[in-house]
PDB file of C-alpha atoms in Angstrom:
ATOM      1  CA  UNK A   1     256.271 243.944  -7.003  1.00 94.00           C
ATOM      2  CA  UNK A   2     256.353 246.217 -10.142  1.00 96.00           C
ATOM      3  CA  UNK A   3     255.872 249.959  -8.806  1.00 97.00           C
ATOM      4  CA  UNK A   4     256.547 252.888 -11.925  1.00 98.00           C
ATOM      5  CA  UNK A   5     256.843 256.429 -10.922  1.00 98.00           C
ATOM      6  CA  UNK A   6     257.194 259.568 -13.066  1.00 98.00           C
ATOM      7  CA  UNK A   7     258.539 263.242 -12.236  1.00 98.00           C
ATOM      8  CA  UNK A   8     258.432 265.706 -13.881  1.00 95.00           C
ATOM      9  CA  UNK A   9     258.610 269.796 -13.324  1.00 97.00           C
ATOM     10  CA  UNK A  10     255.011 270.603 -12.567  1.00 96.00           C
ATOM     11  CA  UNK A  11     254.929 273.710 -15.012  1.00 98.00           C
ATOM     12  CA  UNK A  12     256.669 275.612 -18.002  1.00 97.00           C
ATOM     13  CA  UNK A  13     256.114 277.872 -19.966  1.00 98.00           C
ATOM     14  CA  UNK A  14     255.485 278.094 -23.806  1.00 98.00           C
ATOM     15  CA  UNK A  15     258.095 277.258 -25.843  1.00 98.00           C
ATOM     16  CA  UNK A  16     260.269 275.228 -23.403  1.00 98.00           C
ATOM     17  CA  UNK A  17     261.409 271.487 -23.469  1.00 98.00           C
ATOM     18  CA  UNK A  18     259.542 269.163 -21.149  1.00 98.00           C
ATOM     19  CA  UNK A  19     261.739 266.410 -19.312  1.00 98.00           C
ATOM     20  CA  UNK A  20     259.865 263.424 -17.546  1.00 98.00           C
ATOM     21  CA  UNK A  21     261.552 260.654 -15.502  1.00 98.00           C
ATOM     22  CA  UNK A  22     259.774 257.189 -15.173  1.00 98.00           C
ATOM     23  CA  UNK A  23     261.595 255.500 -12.267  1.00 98.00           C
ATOM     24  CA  UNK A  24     260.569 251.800 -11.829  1.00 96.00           C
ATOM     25  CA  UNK A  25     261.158 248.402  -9.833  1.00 95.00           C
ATOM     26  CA  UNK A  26     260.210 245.162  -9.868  1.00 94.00           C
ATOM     27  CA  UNK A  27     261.505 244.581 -13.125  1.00 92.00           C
ATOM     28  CA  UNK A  28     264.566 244.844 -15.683  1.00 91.00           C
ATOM     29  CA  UNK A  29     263.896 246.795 -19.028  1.00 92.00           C
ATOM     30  CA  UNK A  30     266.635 244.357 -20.424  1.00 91.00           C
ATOM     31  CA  UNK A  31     264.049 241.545 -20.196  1.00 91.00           C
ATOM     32  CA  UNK A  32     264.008 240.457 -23.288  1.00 91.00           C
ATOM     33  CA  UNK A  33     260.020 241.423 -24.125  1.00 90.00           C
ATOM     34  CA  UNK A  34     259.860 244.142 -21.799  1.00 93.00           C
ATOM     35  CA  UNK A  35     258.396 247.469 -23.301  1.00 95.00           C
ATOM     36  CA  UNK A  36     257.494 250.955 -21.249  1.00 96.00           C
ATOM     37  CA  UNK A  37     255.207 253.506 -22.976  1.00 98.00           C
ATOM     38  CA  UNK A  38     254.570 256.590 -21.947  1.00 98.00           C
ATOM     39  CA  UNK A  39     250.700 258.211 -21.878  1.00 98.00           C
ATOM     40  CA  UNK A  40     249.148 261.246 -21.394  1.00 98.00           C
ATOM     41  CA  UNK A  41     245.739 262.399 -20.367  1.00 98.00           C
ATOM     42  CA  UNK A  42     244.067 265.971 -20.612  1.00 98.00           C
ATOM     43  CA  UNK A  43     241.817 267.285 -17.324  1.00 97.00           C
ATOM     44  CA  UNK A  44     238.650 265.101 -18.477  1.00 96.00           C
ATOM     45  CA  UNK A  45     239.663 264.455 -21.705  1.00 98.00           C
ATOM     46  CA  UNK A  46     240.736 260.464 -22.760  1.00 98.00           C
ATOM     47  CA  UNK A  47     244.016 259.097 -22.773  1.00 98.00           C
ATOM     48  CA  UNK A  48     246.621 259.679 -25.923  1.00 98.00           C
ATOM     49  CA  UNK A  49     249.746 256.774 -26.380  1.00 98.00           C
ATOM     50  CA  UNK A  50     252.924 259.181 -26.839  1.00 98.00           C
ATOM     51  CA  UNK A  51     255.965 256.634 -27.081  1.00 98.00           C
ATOM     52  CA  UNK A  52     257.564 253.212 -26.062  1.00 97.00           C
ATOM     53  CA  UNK A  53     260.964 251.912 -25.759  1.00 96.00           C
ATOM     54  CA  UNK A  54     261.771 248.358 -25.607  1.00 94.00           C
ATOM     55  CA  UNK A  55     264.532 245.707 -23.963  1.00 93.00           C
ATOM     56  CA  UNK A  56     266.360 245.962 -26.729  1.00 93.00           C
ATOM     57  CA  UNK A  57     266.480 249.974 -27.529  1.00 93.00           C
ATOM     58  CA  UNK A  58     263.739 249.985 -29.922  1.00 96.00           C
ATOM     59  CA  UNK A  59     261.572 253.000 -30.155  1.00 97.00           C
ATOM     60  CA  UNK A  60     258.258 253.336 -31.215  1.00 96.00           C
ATOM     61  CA  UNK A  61     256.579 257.399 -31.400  1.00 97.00           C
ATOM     62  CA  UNK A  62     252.759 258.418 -31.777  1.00 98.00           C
ATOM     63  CA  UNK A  63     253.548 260.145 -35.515  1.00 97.00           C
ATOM     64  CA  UNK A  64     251.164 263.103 -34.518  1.00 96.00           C
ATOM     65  CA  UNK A  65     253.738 264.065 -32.090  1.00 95.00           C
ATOM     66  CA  UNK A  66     256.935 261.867 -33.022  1.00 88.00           C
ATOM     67  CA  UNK A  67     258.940 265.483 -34.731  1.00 93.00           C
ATOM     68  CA  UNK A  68     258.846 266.602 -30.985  1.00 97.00           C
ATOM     69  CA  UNK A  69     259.286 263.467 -29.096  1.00 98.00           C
ATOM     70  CA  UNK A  70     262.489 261.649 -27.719  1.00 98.00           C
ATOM     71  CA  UNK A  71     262.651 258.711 -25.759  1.00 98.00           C
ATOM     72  CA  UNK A  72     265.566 256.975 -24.005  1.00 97.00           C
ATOM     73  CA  UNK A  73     266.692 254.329 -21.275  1.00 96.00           C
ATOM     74  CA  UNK A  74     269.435 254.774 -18.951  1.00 93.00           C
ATOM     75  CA  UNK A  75     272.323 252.210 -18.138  1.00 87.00           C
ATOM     76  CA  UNK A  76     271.005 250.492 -16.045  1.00 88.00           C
ATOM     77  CA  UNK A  77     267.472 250.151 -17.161  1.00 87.00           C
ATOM     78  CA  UNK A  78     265.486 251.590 -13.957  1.00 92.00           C
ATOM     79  CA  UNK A  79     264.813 254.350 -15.860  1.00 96.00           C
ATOM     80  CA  UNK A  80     262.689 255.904 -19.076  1.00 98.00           C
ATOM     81  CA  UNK A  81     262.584 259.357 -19.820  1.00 98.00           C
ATOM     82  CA  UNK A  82     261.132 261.605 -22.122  1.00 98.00           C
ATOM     83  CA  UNK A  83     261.349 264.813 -23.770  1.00 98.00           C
ATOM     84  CA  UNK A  84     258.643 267.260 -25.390  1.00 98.00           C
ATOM     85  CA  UNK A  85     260.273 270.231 -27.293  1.00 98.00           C
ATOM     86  CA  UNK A  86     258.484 273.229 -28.287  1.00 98.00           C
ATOM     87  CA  UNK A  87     255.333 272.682 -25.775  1.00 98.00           C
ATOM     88  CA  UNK A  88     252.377 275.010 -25.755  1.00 97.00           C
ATOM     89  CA  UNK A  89     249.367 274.823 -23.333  1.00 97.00           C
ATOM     90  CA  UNK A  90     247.790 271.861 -25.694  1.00 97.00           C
ATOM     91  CA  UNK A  91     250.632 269.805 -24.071  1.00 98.00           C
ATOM     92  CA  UNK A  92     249.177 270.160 -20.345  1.00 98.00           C
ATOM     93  CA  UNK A  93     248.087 266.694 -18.965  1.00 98.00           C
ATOM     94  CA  UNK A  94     249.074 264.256 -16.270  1.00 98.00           C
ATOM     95  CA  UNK A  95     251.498 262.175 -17.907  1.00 98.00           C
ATOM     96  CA  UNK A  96     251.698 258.479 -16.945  1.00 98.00           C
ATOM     97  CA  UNK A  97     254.047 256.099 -17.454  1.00 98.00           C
ATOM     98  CA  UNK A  98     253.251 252.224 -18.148  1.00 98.00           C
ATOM     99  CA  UNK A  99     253.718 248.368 -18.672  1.00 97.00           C
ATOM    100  CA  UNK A 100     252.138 245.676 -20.003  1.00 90.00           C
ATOM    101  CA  UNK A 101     252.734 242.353 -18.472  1.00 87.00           C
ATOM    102  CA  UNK A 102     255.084 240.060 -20.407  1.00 83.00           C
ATOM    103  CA  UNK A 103     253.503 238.887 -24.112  1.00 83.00           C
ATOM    104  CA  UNK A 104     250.063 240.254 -22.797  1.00 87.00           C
ATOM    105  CA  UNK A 105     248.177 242.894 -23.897  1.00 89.00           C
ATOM    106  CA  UNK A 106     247.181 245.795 -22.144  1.00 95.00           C
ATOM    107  CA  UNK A 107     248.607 248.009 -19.407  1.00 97.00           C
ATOM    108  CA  UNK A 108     248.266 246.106 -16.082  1.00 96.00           C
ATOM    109  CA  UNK A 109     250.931 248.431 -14.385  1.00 97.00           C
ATOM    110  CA  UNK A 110     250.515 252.386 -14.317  1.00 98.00           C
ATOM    111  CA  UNK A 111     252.779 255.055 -12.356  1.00 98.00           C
ATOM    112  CA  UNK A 112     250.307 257.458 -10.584  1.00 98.00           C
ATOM    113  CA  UNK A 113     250.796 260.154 -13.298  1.00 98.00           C
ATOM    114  CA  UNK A 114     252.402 263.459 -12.971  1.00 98.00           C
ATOM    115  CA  UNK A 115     250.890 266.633 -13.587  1.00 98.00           C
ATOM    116  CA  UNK A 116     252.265 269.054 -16.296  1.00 98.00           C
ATOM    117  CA  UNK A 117     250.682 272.370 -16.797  1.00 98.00           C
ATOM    118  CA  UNK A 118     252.148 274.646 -19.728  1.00 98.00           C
ATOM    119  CA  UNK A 119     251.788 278.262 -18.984  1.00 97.00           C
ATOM    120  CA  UNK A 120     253.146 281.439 -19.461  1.00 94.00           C
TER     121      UNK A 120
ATOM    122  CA  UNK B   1     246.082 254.893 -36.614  1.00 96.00           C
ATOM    123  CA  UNK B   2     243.221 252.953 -35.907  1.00 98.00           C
ATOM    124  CA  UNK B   3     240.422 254.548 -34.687  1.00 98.00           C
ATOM    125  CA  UNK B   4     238.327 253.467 -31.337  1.00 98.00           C
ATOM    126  CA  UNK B   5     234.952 254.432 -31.640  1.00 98.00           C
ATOM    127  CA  UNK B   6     233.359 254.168 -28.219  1.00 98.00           C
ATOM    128  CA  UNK B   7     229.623 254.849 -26.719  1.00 97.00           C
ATOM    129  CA  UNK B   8     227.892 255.752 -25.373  1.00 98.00           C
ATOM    130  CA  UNK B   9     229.556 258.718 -23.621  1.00 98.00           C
ATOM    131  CA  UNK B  10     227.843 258.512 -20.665  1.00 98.00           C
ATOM    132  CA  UNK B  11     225.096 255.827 -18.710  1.00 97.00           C
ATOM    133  CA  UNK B  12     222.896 256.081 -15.793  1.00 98.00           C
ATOM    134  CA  UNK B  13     222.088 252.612 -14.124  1.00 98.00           C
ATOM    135  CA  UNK B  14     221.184 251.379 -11.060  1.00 97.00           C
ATOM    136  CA  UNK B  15     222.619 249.292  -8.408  1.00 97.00           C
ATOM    137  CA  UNK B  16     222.185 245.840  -9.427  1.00 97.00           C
ATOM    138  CA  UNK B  17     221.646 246.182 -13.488  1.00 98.00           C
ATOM    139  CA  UNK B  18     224.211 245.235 -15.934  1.00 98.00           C
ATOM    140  CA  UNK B  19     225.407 247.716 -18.918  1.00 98.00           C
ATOM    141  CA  UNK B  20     227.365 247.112 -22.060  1.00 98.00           C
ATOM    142  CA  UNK B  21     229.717 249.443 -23.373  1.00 98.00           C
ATOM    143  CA  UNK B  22     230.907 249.302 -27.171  1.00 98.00           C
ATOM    144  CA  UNK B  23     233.550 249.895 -29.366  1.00 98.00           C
ATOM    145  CA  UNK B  24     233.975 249.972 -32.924  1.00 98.00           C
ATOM    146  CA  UNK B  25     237.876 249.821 -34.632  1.00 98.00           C
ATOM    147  CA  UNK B  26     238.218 251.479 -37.727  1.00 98.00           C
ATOM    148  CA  UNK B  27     239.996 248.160 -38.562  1.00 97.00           C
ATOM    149  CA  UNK B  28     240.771 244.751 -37.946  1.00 98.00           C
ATOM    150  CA  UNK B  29     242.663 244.536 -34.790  1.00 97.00           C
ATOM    151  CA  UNK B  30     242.629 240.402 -34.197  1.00 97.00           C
ATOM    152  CA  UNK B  31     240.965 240.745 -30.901  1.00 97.00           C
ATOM    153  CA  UNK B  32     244.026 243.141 -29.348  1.00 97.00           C
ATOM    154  CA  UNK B  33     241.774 245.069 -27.273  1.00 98.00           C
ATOM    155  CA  UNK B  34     242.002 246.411 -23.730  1.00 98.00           C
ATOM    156  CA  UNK B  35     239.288 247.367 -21.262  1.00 98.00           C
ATOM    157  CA  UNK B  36     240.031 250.002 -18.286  1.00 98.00           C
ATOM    158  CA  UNK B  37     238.402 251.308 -15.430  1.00 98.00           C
ATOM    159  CA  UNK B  38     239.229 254.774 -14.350  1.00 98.00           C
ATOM    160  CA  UNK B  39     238.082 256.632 -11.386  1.00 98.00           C
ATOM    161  CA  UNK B  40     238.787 259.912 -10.572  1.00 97.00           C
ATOM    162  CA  UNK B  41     242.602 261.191  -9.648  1.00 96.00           C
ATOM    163  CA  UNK B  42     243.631 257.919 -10.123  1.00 98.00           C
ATOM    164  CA  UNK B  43     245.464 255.680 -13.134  1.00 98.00           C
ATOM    165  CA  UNK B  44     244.012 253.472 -15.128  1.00 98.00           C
ATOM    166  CA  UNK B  45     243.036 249.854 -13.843  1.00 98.00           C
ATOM    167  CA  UNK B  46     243.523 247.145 -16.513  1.00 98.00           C
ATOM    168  CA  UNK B  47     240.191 244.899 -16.403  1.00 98.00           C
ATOM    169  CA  UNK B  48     239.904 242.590 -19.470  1.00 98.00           C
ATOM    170  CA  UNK B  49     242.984 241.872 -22.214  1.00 97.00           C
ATOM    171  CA  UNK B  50     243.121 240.201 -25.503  1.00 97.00           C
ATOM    172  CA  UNK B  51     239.185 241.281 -25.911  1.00 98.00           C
ATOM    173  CA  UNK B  52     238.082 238.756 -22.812  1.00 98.00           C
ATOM    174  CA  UNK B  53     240.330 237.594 -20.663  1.00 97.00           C
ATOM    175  CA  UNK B  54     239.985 239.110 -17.154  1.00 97.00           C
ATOM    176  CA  UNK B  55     242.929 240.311 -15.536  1.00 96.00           C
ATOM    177  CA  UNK B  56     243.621 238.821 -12.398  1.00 95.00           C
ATOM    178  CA  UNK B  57     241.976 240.562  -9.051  1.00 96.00           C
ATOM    179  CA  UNK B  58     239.372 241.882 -11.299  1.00 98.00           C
ATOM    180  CA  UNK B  59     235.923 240.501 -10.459  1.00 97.00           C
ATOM    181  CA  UNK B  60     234.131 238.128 -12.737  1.00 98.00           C
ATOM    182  CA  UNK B  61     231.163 240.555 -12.549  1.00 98.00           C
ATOM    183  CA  UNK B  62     233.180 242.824 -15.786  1.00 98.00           C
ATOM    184  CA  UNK B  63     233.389 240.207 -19.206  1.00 98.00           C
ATOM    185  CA  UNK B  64     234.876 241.479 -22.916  1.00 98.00           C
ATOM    186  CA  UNK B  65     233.014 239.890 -25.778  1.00 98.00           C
ATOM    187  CA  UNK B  66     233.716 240.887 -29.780  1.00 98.00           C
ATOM    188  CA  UNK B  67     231.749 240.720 -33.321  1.00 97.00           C
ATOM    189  CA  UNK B  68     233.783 241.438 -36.214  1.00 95.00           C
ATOM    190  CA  UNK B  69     235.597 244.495 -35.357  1.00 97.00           C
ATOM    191  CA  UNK B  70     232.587 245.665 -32.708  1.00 98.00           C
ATOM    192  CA  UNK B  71     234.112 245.396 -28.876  1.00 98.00           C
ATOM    193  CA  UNK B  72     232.291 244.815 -26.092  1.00 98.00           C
ATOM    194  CA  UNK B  73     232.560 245.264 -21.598  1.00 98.00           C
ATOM    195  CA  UNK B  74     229.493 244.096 -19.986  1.00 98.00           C
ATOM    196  CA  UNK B  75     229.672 244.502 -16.100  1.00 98.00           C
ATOM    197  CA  UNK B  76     226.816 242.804 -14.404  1.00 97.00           C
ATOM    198  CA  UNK B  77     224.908 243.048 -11.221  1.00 97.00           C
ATOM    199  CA  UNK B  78     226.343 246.447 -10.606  1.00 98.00           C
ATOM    200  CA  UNK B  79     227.947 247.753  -7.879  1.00 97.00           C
ATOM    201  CA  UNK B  80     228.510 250.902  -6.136  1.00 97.00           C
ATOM    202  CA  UNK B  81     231.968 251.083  -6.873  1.00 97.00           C
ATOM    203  CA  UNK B  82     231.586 250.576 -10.508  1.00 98.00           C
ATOM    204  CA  UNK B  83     230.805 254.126 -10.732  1.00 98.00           C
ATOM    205  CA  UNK B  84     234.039 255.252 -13.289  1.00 98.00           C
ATOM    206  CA  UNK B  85     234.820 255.772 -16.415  1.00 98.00           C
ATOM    207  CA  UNK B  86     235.780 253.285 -19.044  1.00 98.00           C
ATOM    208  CA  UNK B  87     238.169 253.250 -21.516  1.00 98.00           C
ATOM    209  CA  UNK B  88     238.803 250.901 -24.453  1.00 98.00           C
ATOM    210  CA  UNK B  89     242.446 250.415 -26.090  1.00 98.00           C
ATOM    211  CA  UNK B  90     243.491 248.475 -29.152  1.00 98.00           C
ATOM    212  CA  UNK B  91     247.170 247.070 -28.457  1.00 96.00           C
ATOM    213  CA  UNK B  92     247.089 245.544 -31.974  1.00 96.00           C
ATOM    214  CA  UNK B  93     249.355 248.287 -33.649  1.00 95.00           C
ATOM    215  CA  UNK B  94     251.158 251.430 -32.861  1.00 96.00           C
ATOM    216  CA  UNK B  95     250.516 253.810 -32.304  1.00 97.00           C
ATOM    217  CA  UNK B  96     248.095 252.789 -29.929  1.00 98.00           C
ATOM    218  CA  UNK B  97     244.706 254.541 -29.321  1.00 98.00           C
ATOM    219  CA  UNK B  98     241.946 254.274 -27.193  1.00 98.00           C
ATOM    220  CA  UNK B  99     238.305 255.406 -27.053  1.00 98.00           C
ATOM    221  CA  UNK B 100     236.768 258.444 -25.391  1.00 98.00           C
ATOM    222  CA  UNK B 101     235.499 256.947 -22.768  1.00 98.00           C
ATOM    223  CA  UNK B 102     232.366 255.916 -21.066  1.00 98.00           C
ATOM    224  CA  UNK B 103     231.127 257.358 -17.700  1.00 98.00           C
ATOM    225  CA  UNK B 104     229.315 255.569 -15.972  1.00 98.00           C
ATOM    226  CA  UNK B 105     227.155 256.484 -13.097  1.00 98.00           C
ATOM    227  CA  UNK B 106     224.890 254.970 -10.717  1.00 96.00           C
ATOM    228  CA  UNK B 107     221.495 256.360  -9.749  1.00 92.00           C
TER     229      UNK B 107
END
């Protein structure tokens, strides 16, 4: 069963760095085809594709954002992360992480999303 | 980036009818196009993939059709629990995009 989770701090303030976790199971990321983007959605707003890191360390950035964006893998491929320098309060969302089934389109796996309100 | 236009914003239909949603990429995207149901505090739920193929557990009711670059999510005989919004999302190219969104709501 594929389960993703993120965490992340809740809030910052202006300025800061933002540091989310994506912890997953179910799966390798060192599947050879295996890719896990991270997402973002405003309160009522649609959904924007930040970043993606693949099986074999590849990393792909939205270029609207990609001068602030960083994203890495640990060892042992259970985890993504991702960083956000310089945020301001456009940067508050629920941030998701997400999956797409093997050489299928689409995201068919989603973490529940976690909250991330930039304030001062 | 290719651009997902998407309408209407919003639809009122009743229990029973069946509604279309569109959208329009700014280019060709070779039939790389998601459809997702969202309801409220929750993620995304993948329905069709690849423009029209249904993702397994989703009923048969929700179908993706295309013209050209023109996308399209009919649900039929509506149910209650259709009430959500919908997203489309091109996984042709990065970065990805998707559209606005559609909410739909049952009278």
């Amino acid at each position: 069963q594929v389960t993703l989770k993120e965490s992340g701090p809740g809030m910052l303030q202006p300025s800061k760095t933002l540091s989310l976790t994506c912890s997953f199971s179910g799966f390798s990321l060192s599947t050879s085809g295996m890719v896990v983007s991270w997402i973002r959605q405003p309160s009522g707003k649609s959904l924007e594709w930040l970043a993606a890191i693949d099986w074999d360390g590849d990393k792909y950035y939205n270029p609207s954002l990609k001068s602030r964006l960083t994203v890495s893998k640990d060892t042992s491929n259970t985890q993504v992360f991702l960083k956000i320098t310089s945020v301001d309060t456009a940067d508050t969302a629920t941030y998701y992480c997400a999956r797409s089934p093997l050489y299928q389109g689409g995201f068919a796996y989603w973490g529940q999303g976690t909250l991330v309100t930039v304030s001062s | 980036d290719i651009q997902m236009t998407q309408s209407p914003a919003s639809l009122s239909a009743s229990l029973g009818e069946t509604v279309t949603i569109e959208c329009l990429a700014s280019e060709d995207i070779y039939s790389n196009l998601a459809w997702y149901q969202q309801k409220p505090g929750k993620s995304p739920q993948l329905l069709i993939y690849d423009a029209s193929s249904l993702q397994d557990g989703v009923p048969s009711r929700f179908s993706g059709s295309e013209s050209g670059t023109q996308y399209s999510l009919e649900i039929n005989s509506l149910q209650s629990e259709d009430a959500a919004t919908y997203f489309c999302q091109q996984h042709h190219d990065y970065p990805y995009t998707f559209g606005a969104g559609t909410k739909l709501e049952l009278k």
